[in-house]
PDB file of C-alpha atoms in Angstrom:
ATOM      1  CA  MET A   1     127.616 180.191  58.587  1.00 53.00           C
ATOM      2  CA  LYS A   2     127.449 177.413  60.974  1.00 52.00           C
ATOM      3  CA  PHE A   3     128.590 175.010  58.557  1.00 50.00           C
ATOM      4  CA  PHE A   4     131.512 177.114  57.350  1.00 50.00           C
ATOM      5  CA  ILE A   5     132.641 177.674  60.971  1.00 55.00           C
ATOM      6  CA  SER A   6     132.349 173.980  61.758  1.00 54.00           C
ATOM      7  CA  SER A   7     134.421 172.997  58.631  1.00 54.00           C
ATOM      8  CA  VAL A   8     137.078 175.555  59.261  1.00 53.00           C
ATOM      9  CA  LEU A   9     137.312 174.222  62.960  1.00 56.00           C
ATOM     10  CA  ILE A  10     137.651 170.611  61.826  1.00 56.00           C
ATOM     11  CA  ILE A  11     140.058 171.240  59.065  1.00 56.00           C
ATOM     12  CA  SER A  12     142.165 173.334  61.456  1.00 62.00           C
ATOM     13  CA  ILE A  13     142.287 170.500  64.145  1.00 59.00           C
ATOM     14  CA  ILE A  14     143.370 167.943  61.313  1.00 59.00           C
ATOM     15  CA  VAL A  15     146.142 170.211  60.169  1.00 57.00           C
ATOM     16  CA  PHE A  16     147.266 170.780  63.580  1.00 57.00           C
ATOM     17  CA  LEU A  17     147.231 167.214  64.588  1.00 55.00           C
ATOM     18  CA  ALA A  18     149.290 166.238  61.434  1.00 57.00           C
ATOM     19  CA  THR A  19     151.765 169.017  61.902  1.00 56.00           C
ATOM     20  CA  TYR A  20     152.680 168.374  65.506  1.00 54.00           C
ATOM     21  CA  ASN A  21     152.334 164.584  65.310  1.00 62.00           C
ATOM     22  CA  LEU A  22     149.679 164.535  68.076  1.00 57.00           C
ATOM     23  CA  PRO A  23     147.905 161.363  66.892  1.00 64.00           C
ATOM     24  CA  LEU A  24     150.879 159.293  68.213  1.00 67.00           C
ATOM     25  CA  LEU A  25     150.849 161.147  71.378  1.00 67.00           C
ATOM     26  CA  LEU A  26     147.105 160.625  71.834  1.00 68.00           C
ATOM     27  CA  TYR A  27     147.269 156.946  71.029  1.00 65.00           C
ATOM     28  CA  ASN A  28     149.832 156.272  73.591  1.00 65.00           C
ATOM     29  CA  ARG A  29     148.044 158.322  76.247  1.00 66.00           C
ATOM     30  CA  ILE A  30     144.597 156.702  75.613  1.00 67.00           C
ATOM     31  CA  THR A  31     145.954 152.997  75.275  1.00 72.00           C
ATOM     32  CA  SER A  32     148.921 152.954  77.640  1.00 66.00           C
ATOM     33  CA  GLU A  33     146.916 151.741  80.718  1.00 73.00           C
ATOM     34  CA  LEU A  34     144.213 149.732  79.076  1.00 79.00           C
ATOM     35  CA  GLU A  35     143.406 146.502  80.718  1.00 78.00           C
ATOM     36  CA  ALA A  36     143.391 143.318  78.469  1.00 78.00           C
ATOM     37  CA  PRO A  37     140.013 142.935  76.800  1.00 78.00           C
ATOM     38  CA  GLU A  38     139.547 139.534  78.325  1.00 73.00           C
ATOM     39  CA  ASN A  39     139.467 141.129  81.700  1.00 70.00           C
ATOM     40  CA  LYS A  40     136.652 143.443  80.356  1.00 71.00           C
ATOM     41  CA  VAL A  41     134.136 141.046  78.899  1.00 70.00           C
ATOM     42  CA  PRO A  42     130.795 140.735  80.832  1.00 65.00           C
ATOM     43  CA  THR A  43     131.510 138.085  83.494  1.00 55.00           C
ATOM     44  CA  GLY A  44     129.911 134.631  83.710  1.00 56.00           C
ATOM     45  CA  LEU A  45     130.070 134.837  87.595  1.00 65.00           C
ATOM     46  CA  ILE A  46     127.939 132.250  89.450  1.00 73.00           C
ATOM     47  CA  ILE A  47     126.843 133.375  93.033  1.00 78.00           C
ATOM     48  CA  GLU A  48     125.537 131.072  95.715  1.00 81.00           C
ATOM     49  CA  TYR A  49     123.756 131.487  98.976  1.00 82.00           C
ATOM     50  CA  SER A  50     125.606 130.268 102.120  1.00 87.00           C
ATOM     51  CA  ASP A  51     123.873 126.809 101.788  1.00 88.00           C
ATOM     52  CA  GLY A  52     125.071 126.443  98.232  1.00 84.00           C
ATOM     53  CA  THR A  53     121.735 127.022  96.420  1.00 80.00           C
ATOM     54  CA  LEU A  54     121.832 129.387  93.388  1.00 73.00           C
ATOM     55  CA  LEU A  55     121.545 133.166  94.020  1.00 72.00           C
ATOM     56  CA  TYR A  56     122.670 134.301  90.679  1.00 67.00           C
ATOM     57  CA  SER A  57     123.731 132.799  87.316  1.00 66.00           C
ATOM     58  CA  PRO A  58     125.182 134.486  84.289  1.00 60.00           C
ATOM     59  CA  LYS A  59     123.430 135.691  81.186  1.00 63.00           C
ATOM     60  CA  THR A  60     126.671 135.251  79.240  1.00 66.00           C
ATOM     61  CA  VAL A  61     127.822 132.018  77.390  1.00 75.00           C
ATOM     62  CA  TRP A  62     131.240 132.087  75.948  1.00 87.00           C
ATOM     63  CA  ARG A  63     131.853 130.264  72.530  1.00 93.00           C
ATOM     64  CA  ASP A  64     135.368 129.945  70.894  1.00 94.00           C
ATOM     65  CA  TYR A  65     135.775 131.160  67.321  1.00 96.00           C
ATOM     66  CA  ASP A  66     135.712 127.665  65.869  1.00 97.00           C
ATOM     67  CA  GLU A  67     132.518 126.875  67.766  1.00 96.00           C
ATOM     68  CA  ILE A  68     130.511 129.920  66.346  1.00 98.00           C
ATOM     69  CA  PRO A  69     128.422 128.995  63.261  1.00 98.00           C
ATOM     70  CA  GLN A  70     129.915 130.438  60.179  1.00 98.00           C
ATOM     71  CA  ILE A  71     126.532 131.820  59.006  1.00 98.00           C
ATOM     72  CA  LEU A  72     126.506 134.053  62.158  1.00 98.00           C
ATOM     73  CA  LYS A  73     130.072 135.271  61.549  1.00 98.00           C
ATOM     74  CA  ASP A  74     129.278 136.037  57.997  1.00 98.00           C
ATOM     75  CA  SER A  75     125.976 137.754  58.821  1.00 98.00           C
ATOM     76  CA  VAL A  76     127.556 139.944  61.421  1.00 98.00           C
ATOM     77  CA  ILE A  77     130.312 141.091  59.016  1.00 98.00           C
ATOM     78  CA  ALA A  78     127.789 141.536  56.136  1.00 97.00           C
ATOM     79  CA  SER A  79     125.515 143.642  58.249  1.00 95.00           C
ATOM     80  CA  GLU A  80     127.824 145.618  60.479  1.00 95.00           C
ATOM     81  CA  ASP A  81     131.309 145.888  58.750  1.00 94.00           C
ATOM     82  CA  ARG A  82     131.815 144.467  55.199  1.00 92.00           C
ATOM     83  CA  ARG A  83     135.317 145.700  55.040  1.00 92.00           C
ATOM     84  CA  PHE A  84     136.305 144.065  58.234  1.00 95.00           C
ATOM     85  CA  TYR A  85     138.971 141.874  56.957  1.00 95.00           C
ATOM     86  CA  ARG A  86     140.513 144.773  54.765  1.00 92.00           C
ATOM     87  CA  HIS A  87     140.745 147.593  57.380  1.00 92.00           C
ATOM     88  CA  SER A  88     143.106 148.099  60.318  1.00 89.00           C
ATOM     89  CA  GLY A  89     140.264 148.849  62.849  1.00 91.00           C
ATOM     90  CA  VAL A  90     139.076 152.045  61.451  1.00 87.00           C
ATOM     91  CA  ASP A  91     137.142 152.441  58.037  1.00 86.00           C
ATOM     92  CA  LEU A  92     138.360 155.613  56.457  1.00 79.00           C
ATOM     93  CA  LYS A  93     135.194 155.866  54.239  1.00 76.00           C
ATOM     94  CA  GLY A  94     132.974 155.485  57.356  1.00 68.00           C
ATOM     95  CA  ILE A  95     134.916 158.083  59.256  1.00 68.00           C
ATOM     96  CA  LEU A  96     134.603 160.617  56.380  1.00 73.00           C
ATOM     97  CA  ARG A  97     130.950 159.916  56.267  1.00 70.00           C
ATOM     98  CA  SER A  98     130.661 160.344  59.907  1.00 63.00           C
ATOM     99  CA  LEU A  99     132.534 163.546  59.736  1.00 66.00           C
ATOM    100  CA  PHE A 100     130.034 164.924  57.101  1.00 70.00           C
ATOM    101  CA  VAL A 101     127.232 164.181  59.521  1.00 64.00           C
ATOM    102  CA  ILE A 102     128.991 165.930  62.347  1.00 61.00           C
ATOM    103  CA  ILE A 103     129.702 168.991  60.325  1.00 65.00           C
ATOM    104  CA  THR A 104     126.047 169.202  58.870  1.00 66.00           C
ATOM    105  CA  THR A 105     123.939 168.084  61.885  1.00 60.00           C
ATOM    106  CA  ASP A 106     126.202 168.402  65.022  1.00 55.00           C
ATOM    107  CA  GLU A 107     125.435 164.682  65.599  1.00 52.00           C
ATOM    108  CA  ILE A 108     127.913 161.791  66.192  1.00 50.00           C
ATOM    109  CA  GLN A 109     126.670 158.996  63.720  1.00 53.00           C
ATOM    110  CA  GLY A 110     127.930 156.007  61.848  1.00 56.00           C
ATOM    111  CA  GLY A 111     131.422 154.991  60.850  1.00 64.00           C
ATOM    112  CA  SER A 112     132.034 152.401  63.507  1.00 87.00           C
ATOM    113  CA  THR A 113     133.637 149.198  62.448  1.00 94.00           C
ATOM    114  CA  ILE A 114     133.171 145.989  64.411  1.00 96.00           C
ATOM    115  CA  THR A 115     136.530 146.697  66.169  1.00 96.00           C
ATOM    116  CA  GLN A 116     135.405 150.170  67.068  1.00 94.00           C
ATOM    117  CA  GLN A 117     132.054 148.648  68.431  1.00 93.00           C
ATOM    118  CA  LEU A 118     134.021 146.112  70.563  1.00 94.00           C
ATOM    119  CA  ALA A 119     136.257 148.926  71.746  1.00 92.00           C
ATOM    120  CA  ARG A 120     133.021 150.872  73.059  1.00 90.00           C
ATOM    121  CA  THR A 121     131.519 147.743  74.535  1.00 87.00           C
ATOM    122  CA  LEU A 122     134.576 146.845  76.604  1.00 87.00           C
ATOM    123  CA  TYR A 123     136.136 150.199  77.513  1.00 86.00           C
ATOM    124  CA  LEU A 124     133.866 153.356  76.912  1.00 82.00           C
ATOM    125  CA  THR A 125     130.412 154.780  77.821  1.00 71.00           C
ATOM    126  CA  THR A 126     127.432 155.237  75.548  1.00 68.00           C
ATOM    127  CA  GLU A 127     127.905 159.064  75.308  1.00 72.00           C
ATOM    128  CA  ARG A 128     127.808 160.270  71.800  1.00 73.00           C
ATOM    129  CA  THR A 129     130.679 163.052  71.762  1.00 78.00           C
ATOM    130  CA  TRP A 130     133.703 163.465  69.503  1.00 77.00           C
ATOM    131  CA  ARG A 131     135.829 162.819  72.721  1.00 81.00           C
ATOM    132  CA  ARG A 132     134.496 159.292  73.051  1.00 80.00           C
ATOM    133  CA  LYS A 133     134.705 158.726  69.247  1.00 82.00           C
ATOM    134  CA  LEU A 134     138.328 159.693  69.370  1.00 85.00           C
ATOM    135  CA  LYS A 135     139.135 157.316  72.148  1.00 87.00           C
ATOM    136  CA  GLU A 136     137.025 154.628  70.368  1.00 89.00           C
ATOM    137  CA  ILE A 137     139.319 155.011  67.285  1.00 88.00           C
ATOM    138  CA  MET A 138     142.491 155.010  69.169  1.00 90.00           C
ATOM    139  CA  ILE A 139     141.382 151.844  71.099  1.00 92.00           C
ATOM    140  CA  ALA A 140     140.365 150.041  67.846  1.00 93.00           C
ATOM    141  CA  LEU A 141     143.688 150.605  66.402  1.00 92.00           C
ATOM    142  CA  TRP A 142     145.199 149.145  69.547  1.00 93.00           C
ATOM    143  CA  LEU A 143     142.934 146.169  69.435  1.00 95.00           C
ATOM    144  CA  GLU A 144     143.859 145.348  65.860  1.00 95.00           C
ATOM    145  CA  GLN A 145     147.704 145.668  66.690  1.00 93.00           C
ATOM    146  CA  LYS A 146     147.397 143.068  69.593  1.00 93.00           C
ATOM    147  CA  TYR A 147     144.687 140.667  68.310  1.00 95.00           C
ATOM    148  CA  SER A 148     143.814 138.739  65.108  1.00 96.00           C
ATOM    149  CA  LYS A 149     140.735 139.457  63.267  1.00 98.00           C
ATOM    150  CA  GLU A 150     139.367 136.041  64.341  1.00 98.00           C
ATOM    151  CA  GLU A 151     140.092 136.929  68.087  1.00 97.00           C
ATOM    152  CA  ILE A 152     138.342 140.294  67.622  1.00 97.00           C
ATOM    153  CA  LEU A 153     135.368 138.638  66.071  1.00 98.00           C
ATOM    154  CA  GLU A 154     135.148 136.077  68.740  1.00 97.00           C
ATOM    155  CA  MET A 155     135.268 138.714  71.578  1.00 96.00           C
ATOM    156  CA  TYR A 156     132.627 140.868  69.786  1.00 97.00           C
ATOM    157  CA  ILE A 157     130.206 137.966  69.207  1.00 97.00           C
ATOM    158  CA  ASN A 158     130.579 136.842  72.794  1.00 94.00           C
ATOM    159  CA  SER A 159     130.221 140.258  74.503  1.00 91.00           C
ATOM    160  CA  VAL A 160     128.136 142.714  72.403  1.00 92.00           C
ATOM    161  CA  TYR A 161     124.982 143.865  74.089  1.00 87.00           C
ATOM    162  CA  LEU A 162     121.668 142.370  72.725  1.00 90.00           C
ATOM    163  CA  GLY A 163     119.107 143.931  75.146  1.00 83.00           C
ATOM    164  CA  ASN A 164     117.389 142.732  78.283  1.00 75.00           C
ATOM    165  CA  GLY A 165     120.593 142.367  80.052  1.00 69.00           C
ATOM    166  CA  ILE A 166     121.862 139.973  77.659  1.00 81.00           C
ATOM    167  CA  TYR A 167     125.502 139.962  76.465  1.00 86.00           C
ATOM    168  CA  GLY A 168     126.758 137.869  73.460  1.00 93.00           C
ATOM    169  CA  PHE A 169     124.895 135.942  70.743  1.00 96.00           C
ATOM    170  CA  PRO A 170     125.030 132.627  72.576  1.00 94.00           C
ATOM    171  CA  ALA A 171     123.220 133.971  75.516  1.00 89.00           C
ATOM    172  CA  ALA A 172     120.747 135.844  73.345  1.00 92.00           C
ATOM    173  CA  ALA A 173     119.947 132.577  71.398  1.00 92.00           C
ATOM    174  CA  ARG A 174     119.134 130.993  74.529  1.00 87.00           C
ATOM    175  CA  TYR A 175     117.122 133.898  76.053  1.00 84.00           C
ATOM    176  CA  TYR A 176     115.042 134.858  72.960  1.00 90.00           C
ATOM    177  CA  PHE A 177     114.627 131.555  71.214  1.00 89.00           C
ATOM    178  CA  LYS A 178     115.432 128.828  73.846  1.00 86.00           C
ATOM    179  CA  LYS A 179     117.852 127.398  71.437  1.00 90.00           C
ATOM    180  CA  SER A 180     121.700 126.881  71.285  1.00 91.00           C
ATOM    181  CA  LEU A 181     123.579 129.024  68.751  1.00 94.00           C
ATOM    182  CA  ASP A 182     124.021 125.909  66.474  1.00 95.00           C
ATOM    183  CA  ASP A 183     120.249 125.460  66.344  1.00 95.00           C
ATOM    184  CA  LEU A 184     119.307 128.982  65.001  1.00 96.00           C
ATOM    185  CA  ASN A 185     117.846 129.245  61.438  1.00 95.00           C
ATOM    186  CA  PRO A 186     118.942 132.156  59.361  1.00 96.00           C
ATOM    187  CA  LEU A 187     115.823 134.086  60.227  1.00 95.00           C
ATOM    188  CA  GLU A 188     116.476 133.954  63.840  1.00 95.00           C
ATOM    189  CA  ILE A 189     120.182 134.880  63.211  1.00 97.00           C
ATOM    190  CA  ALA A 190     119.102 137.902  61.187  1.00 97.00           C
ATOM    191  CA  MET A 191     116.744 138.915  64.060  1.00 95.00           C
ATOM    192  CA  LEU A 192     119.599 138.852  66.525  1.00 97.00           C
ATOM    193  CA  VAL A 193     122.035 140.700  64.217  1.00 98.00           C
ATOM    194  CA  ALA A 194     119.184 143.329  63.640  1.00 97.00           C
ATOM    195  CA  THR A 195     119.177 143.891  67.462  1.00 96.00           C
ATOM    196  CA  LEU A 196     122.692 145.483  67.190  1.00 96.00           C
ATOM    197  CA  ARG A 197     121.099 148.649  65.826  1.00 92.00           C
ATOM    198  CA  SER A 198     119.083 149.392  68.864  1.00 91.00           C
ATOM    199  CA  PRO A 199     119.186 146.583  71.504  1.00 90.00           C
ATOM    200  CA  GLU A 200     116.514 147.903  73.828  1.00 84.00           C
ATOM    201  CA  ARG A 201     114.303 149.266  71.204  1.00 90.00           C
ATOM    202  CA  ALA A 202     114.761 146.745  68.417  1.00 91.00           C
ATOM    203  CA  ASN A 203     115.335 143.407  70.021  1.00 91.00           C
ATOM    204  CA  PRO A 204     113.245 140.435  68.968  1.00 91.00           C
ATOM    205  CA  LEU A 205     110.615 141.236  71.581  1.00 88.00           C
ATOM    206  CA  LYS A 206     109.924 144.622  69.960  1.00 89.00           C
ATOM    207  CA  GLU A 207     108.053 145.494  66.804  1.00 87.00           C
ATOM    208  CA  LEU A 208     110.810 147.684  65.481  1.00 91.00           C
ATOM    209  CA  ASN A 209     112.939 144.364  65.174  1.00 92.00           C
ATOM    210  CA  ALA A 210     111.041 143.356  61.936  1.00 92.00           C
ATOM    211  CA  GLN A 211     111.880 146.481  60.146  1.00 93.00           C
ATOM    212  CA  PHE A 212     115.719 146.079  60.975  1.00 95.00           C
ATOM    213  CA  THR A 213     115.559 142.380  60.264  1.00 96.00           C
ATOM    214  CA  LYS A 214     114.457 143.028  56.657  1.00 96.00           C
ATOM    215  CA  ILE A 215     117.640 145.138  56.107  1.00 96.00           C
ATOM    216  CA  VAL A 216     119.732 142.348  57.425  1.00 97.00           C
ATOM    217  CA  LEU A 217     118.120 139.667  55.422  1.00 97.00           C
ATOM    218  CA  ASN A 218     118.825 142.011  52.330  1.00 97.00           C
ATOM    219  CA  LYS A 219     122.510 142.202  53.254  1.00 97.00           C
ATOM    220  CA  MET A 220     122.717 138.490  53.784  1.00 98.00           C
ATOM    221  CA  LYS A 221     121.232 138.028  50.412  1.00 98.00           C
ATOM    222  CA  GLU A 222     123.611 140.519  48.838  1.00 97.00           C
ATOM    223  CA  ALA A 223     126.553 138.519  50.503  1.00 98.00           C
ATOM    224  CA  ASP A 224     125.308 135.200  49.150  1.00 97.00           C
ATOM    225  CA  ILE A 225     124.643 134.014  52.625  1.00 98.00           C
ATOM    226  CA  ILE A 226     121.068 133.205  51.650  1.00 97.00           C
ATOM    227  CA  THR A 227     119.450 132.849  48.226  1.00 97.00           C
ATOM    228  CA  GLU A 228     116.752 135.076  46.696  1.00 97.00           C
ATOM    229  CA  GLU A 229     114.243 132.254  47.422  1.00 96.00           C
ATOM    230  CA  GLU A 230     115.213 131.941  50.988  1.00 97.00           C
ATOM    231  CA  PHE A 231     115.083 135.648  51.314  1.00 97.00           C
ATOM    232  CA  GLN A 232     111.445 135.734  49.966  1.00 95.00           C
ATOM    233  CA  LYS A 233     110.522 132.936  52.403  1.00 94.00           C
ATOM    234  CA  TYR A 234     111.939 134.464  55.488  1.00 94.00           C
ATOM    235  CA  LEU A 235     110.197 137.725  54.725  1.00 92.00           C
ATOM    236  CA  GLN A 236     106.914 135.742  54.690  1.00 89.00           C
ATOM    237  CA  PHE A 237     107.781 134.182  58.137  1.00 86.00           C
ATOM    238  CA  LEU A 238     108.932 137.575  59.668  1.00 83.00           C
ATOM    239  CA  GLY A 239     106.735 138.412  62.641  1.00 69.00           C
ATOM    240  CA  LYS A 240     105.510 134.819  62.951  1.00 68.00           C
ATOM    241  CA  GLU A 241     108.666 133.482  64.596  1.00 60.00           C
ATOM    242  CA  ARG A 242     108.083 132.169  68.068  1.00 57.00           C
ATOM    243  CA  ILE A 243     110.029 134.333  70.583  1.00 58.00           C
ATOM    244  CA  TYR A 244     110.334 132.755  74.126  1.00 52.00           C
ATOM    245  CA  ALA A 245     112.227 135.531  75.969  1.00 53.00           C
ATOM    246  CA  TYR A 246     113.386 132.631  78.092  1.00 49.00           C
ATOM    247  CA  GLU A 247     115.607 133.018  81.071  1.00 45.00           C
ATOM    248  CA  GLU A 248     116.789 130.409  83.579  1.00 42.00           C
ATOM    249  CA  ALA A 249     114.906 130.551  86.720  1.00 35.00           C
ATOM    250  CA  LYS A 250     116.871 132.273  89.295  1.00 39.00           C
ATOM    251  CA  GLU A 251     116.371 134.433  92.396  1.00 40.00           C
ATOM    252  CA  HIS A 252     116.340 138.227  92.074  1.00 43.00           C
ATOM    253  CA  LEU A 253     119.667 139.806  92.812  1.00 51.00           C
ATOM    254  CA  ASP A 254     120.217 143.505  93.154  1.00 53.00           C
ATOM    255  CA  VAL A 255     122.594 144.860  90.412  1.00 54.00           C
ATOM    256  CA  ASP A 256     124.606 146.981  92.913  1.00 57.00           C
ATOM    257  CA  LEU A 257     125.202 143.650  95.132  1.00 66.00           C
ATOM    258  CA  PHE A 258     126.431 141.874  92.136  1.00 65.00           C
ATOM    259  CA  TRP A 259     128.853 144.516  91.119  1.00 66.00           C
ATOM    260  CA  MET A 260     129.884 144.773  94.817  1.00 75.00           C
ATOM    261  CA  ILE A 261     130.793 141.047  94.801  1.00 76.00           C
ATOM    262  CA  VAL A 262     132.812 141.510  91.538  1.00 72.00           C
ATOM    263  CA  THR A 263     134.694 144.500  92.899  1.00 77.00           C
ATOM    264  CA  ASP A 264     135.603 142.509  95.963  1.00 82.00           C
ATOM    265  CA  LEU A 265     136.946 139.776  93.954  1.00 78.00           C
ATOM    266  CA  LYS A 266     139.129 142.242  91.925  1.00 76.00           C
ATOM    267  CA  ASP A 267     140.502 143.658  95.037  1.00 83.00           C
ATOM    268  CA  LEU A 268     141.409 140.108  96.267  1.00 83.00           C
ATOM    269  CA  GLY A 269     143.534 139.799  93.146  1.00 78.00           C
ATOM    270  CA  PHE A 270     141.261 137.587  91.042  1.00 74.00           C
ATOM    271  CA  ASP A 271     141.508 137.594  87.240  1.00 63.00           C
ATOM    272  CA  LEU A 272     138.142 138.495  85.845  1.00 55.00           C
ATOM    273  CA  ALA A 273     138.971 136.325  82.703  1.00 51.00           C
ATOM    274  CA  LEU A 274     138.259 133.425  85.151  1.00 53.00           C
ATOM    275  CA  LEU A 275     134.734 134.588  86.104  1.00 54.00           C
ATOM    276  CA  ARG A 276     133.359 134.397  82.574  1.00 50.00           C
ATOM    277  CA  ASN A 277     134.004 130.745  82.629  1.00 51.00           C
ATOM    278  CA  GLY A 278     131.484 130.011  85.356  1.00 58.00           C
ATOM    279  CA  PHE A 279     133.611 130.984  88.535  1.00 71.00           C
ATOM    280  CA  ARG A 280     131.512 130.224  91.757  1.00 77.00           C
ATOM    281  CA  VAL A 281     131.266 132.463  94.783  1.00 81.00           C
ATOM    282  CA  ARG A 282     129.506 131.316  97.899  1.00 85.00           C
ATOM    283  CA  THR A 283     128.371 134.237  99.987  1.00 84.00           C
ATOM    284  CA  THR A 284     127.231 134.446 103.573  1.00 85.00           C
ATOM    285  CA  LEU A 285     123.711 135.447 102.640  1.00 81.00           C
ATOM    286  CA  ASP A 286     121.014 133.410 104.337  1.00 84.00           C
ATOM    287  CA  ARG A 287     118.592 132.217 101.576  1.00 80.00           C
ATOM    288  CA  ASN A 288     115.553 132.088 103.944  1.00 84.00           C
ATOM    289  CA  MET A 289     116.310 135.456 105.378  1.00 84.00           C
ATOM    290  CA  GLN A 290     116.574 136.859 101.792  1.00 74.00           C
ATOM    291  CA  ARG A 291     113.327 135.339 100.847  1.00 76.00           C
ATOM    292  CA  LEU A 292     111.453 136.809 103.838  1.00 82.00           C
ATOM    293  CA  LEU A 293     112.978 140.169 103.071  1.00 78.00           C
ATOM    294  CA  MET A 294     111.958 140.162  99.319  1.00 68.00           C
ATOM    295  CA  GLU A 295     108.428 139.024 100.404  1.00 74.00           C
ATOM    296  CA  ASN A 296     108.129 141.939 102.752  1.00 76.00           C
ATOM    297  CA  ILE A 297     109.383 144.386 100.085  1.00 72.00           C
ATOM    298  CA  ASP A 298     106.891 142.842  97.709  1.00 62.00           C
ATOM    299  CA  LYS A 299     104.045 143.354 100.201  1.00 67.00           C
ATOM    300  CA  LYS A 300     105.037 147.103 100.741  1.00 63.00           C
ATOM    301  CA  ILE A 301     104.945 147.604  96.925  1.00 60.00           C
ATOM    302  CA  TRP A 302     101.590 146.067  96.563  1.00 58.00           C
ATOM    303  CA  LEU A 303     100.203 148.174  99.263  1.00 59.00           C
ATOM    304  CA  VAL A 304     101.732 151.478  97.638  1.00 59.00           C
ATOM    305  CA  LEU A 305     100.244 150.317  94.241  1.00 53.00           C
ATOM    306  CA  SER A 306      96.769 149.537  95.833  1.00 55.00           C
ATOM    307  CA  TRP A 307      96.676 153.181  97.210  1.00 58.00           C
ATOM    308  CA  ASN A 308      97.553 154.704  94.038  1.00 50.00           C
ATOM    309  CA  THR A 309      94.891 152.818  92.134  1.00 47.00           C
ATOM    310  CA  GLN A 310      91.918 153.822  94.260  1.00 46.00           C
ATOM    311  CA  PRO A 311      89.178 155.456  92.085  1.00 44.00           C
ATOM    312  CA  VAL A 312      89.114 159.246  92.161  1.00 38.00           C
ATOM    313  CA  VAL A 313      85.938 160.751  93.593  1.00 38.00           C
TER     314      VAL A 313
END
C-alpha cells in the first residue's frame, strides 16, 4: 500500500508539473538570484597577526583546467559520471534509478552527476530531501547553460570536499601524501577519488578507503586508464601506501573567527573570487596575547581532563 500511494503521488506530481509548465517557473525562481560559482568556492584567504606573522593559511590550492593531470580528470569521470560529456547536467537514467529508490525505501540516493555534485557543494546543504534534490537539479541545469564542461570539471576538482577540512584535489594531494598533484601515482589518485563517496568516513586515513579504492581502480581499468597488470599491482600495494596527513604548520584559528573575517570582507565589497588566490588580510590581533590566551585555555582543558580521569573508588 505504501508503495502504491508513493507511486501515485509521484506520478501525479509529474503530470501536474508537465501540464502547468511549472518546471520553467521553478527553474527561474531557484536560479534567478544565484551568485556566480567563482564567488562560492572555498576561499584561499591568508590571515595575519598585527605584526605580519601567519595566523591562518588556506587548505585550498587552485589549479587551472590545463594544469590538472589528465589521469585525474579521466579517473573522476570514470568513477563519478561516465556520461559527463553526453548529458546536460542531469542524467535521466540516474534520476530514474534514484526515483525508484525514493519510492521503495523513502531514501534520497544516487543519480547525481558531477555537475549536480558541484551544485550541491557550492550552493546547497547536505540534507537529503526531495526539495534539496530538486534545487540541485535546477542549479545543475543552470551551470551547464552558463559554463563549459571543462570549466565545470575544473571547479569540481578544485572545490569538492575531501575530508578533514580539505577542499579540492590539489590541497588533498598535499595534505594526505605531501605531494603536488602532478606527482601522484595512479593508486594515490584512486584513493583520493574514492574519498568522494564519504569524505569523513572513507578518506585515505580511514580503513574504509581501501574498499572504495578497489571500486575506483576497477572503474579506471574498465575505462582503459590503467591496464589489467597495473590494476593487479595496485591491489597488492593497497593499504601499504604511506599516508602523511600533512598540513602546513599554522596557528589554531577558530572557525567562527575565520568566517567573521570573510563576512566583513564581503560587506566591504571585496570579491570572494580574489580570496581563493591568496588574498592577505592583516588583523589587529596581537600574536603574543593570542598565544597566552590559548595556553591558558589549554591549561584549563588539561585540569578538566585530569579531574575526569581520577580512579573511581
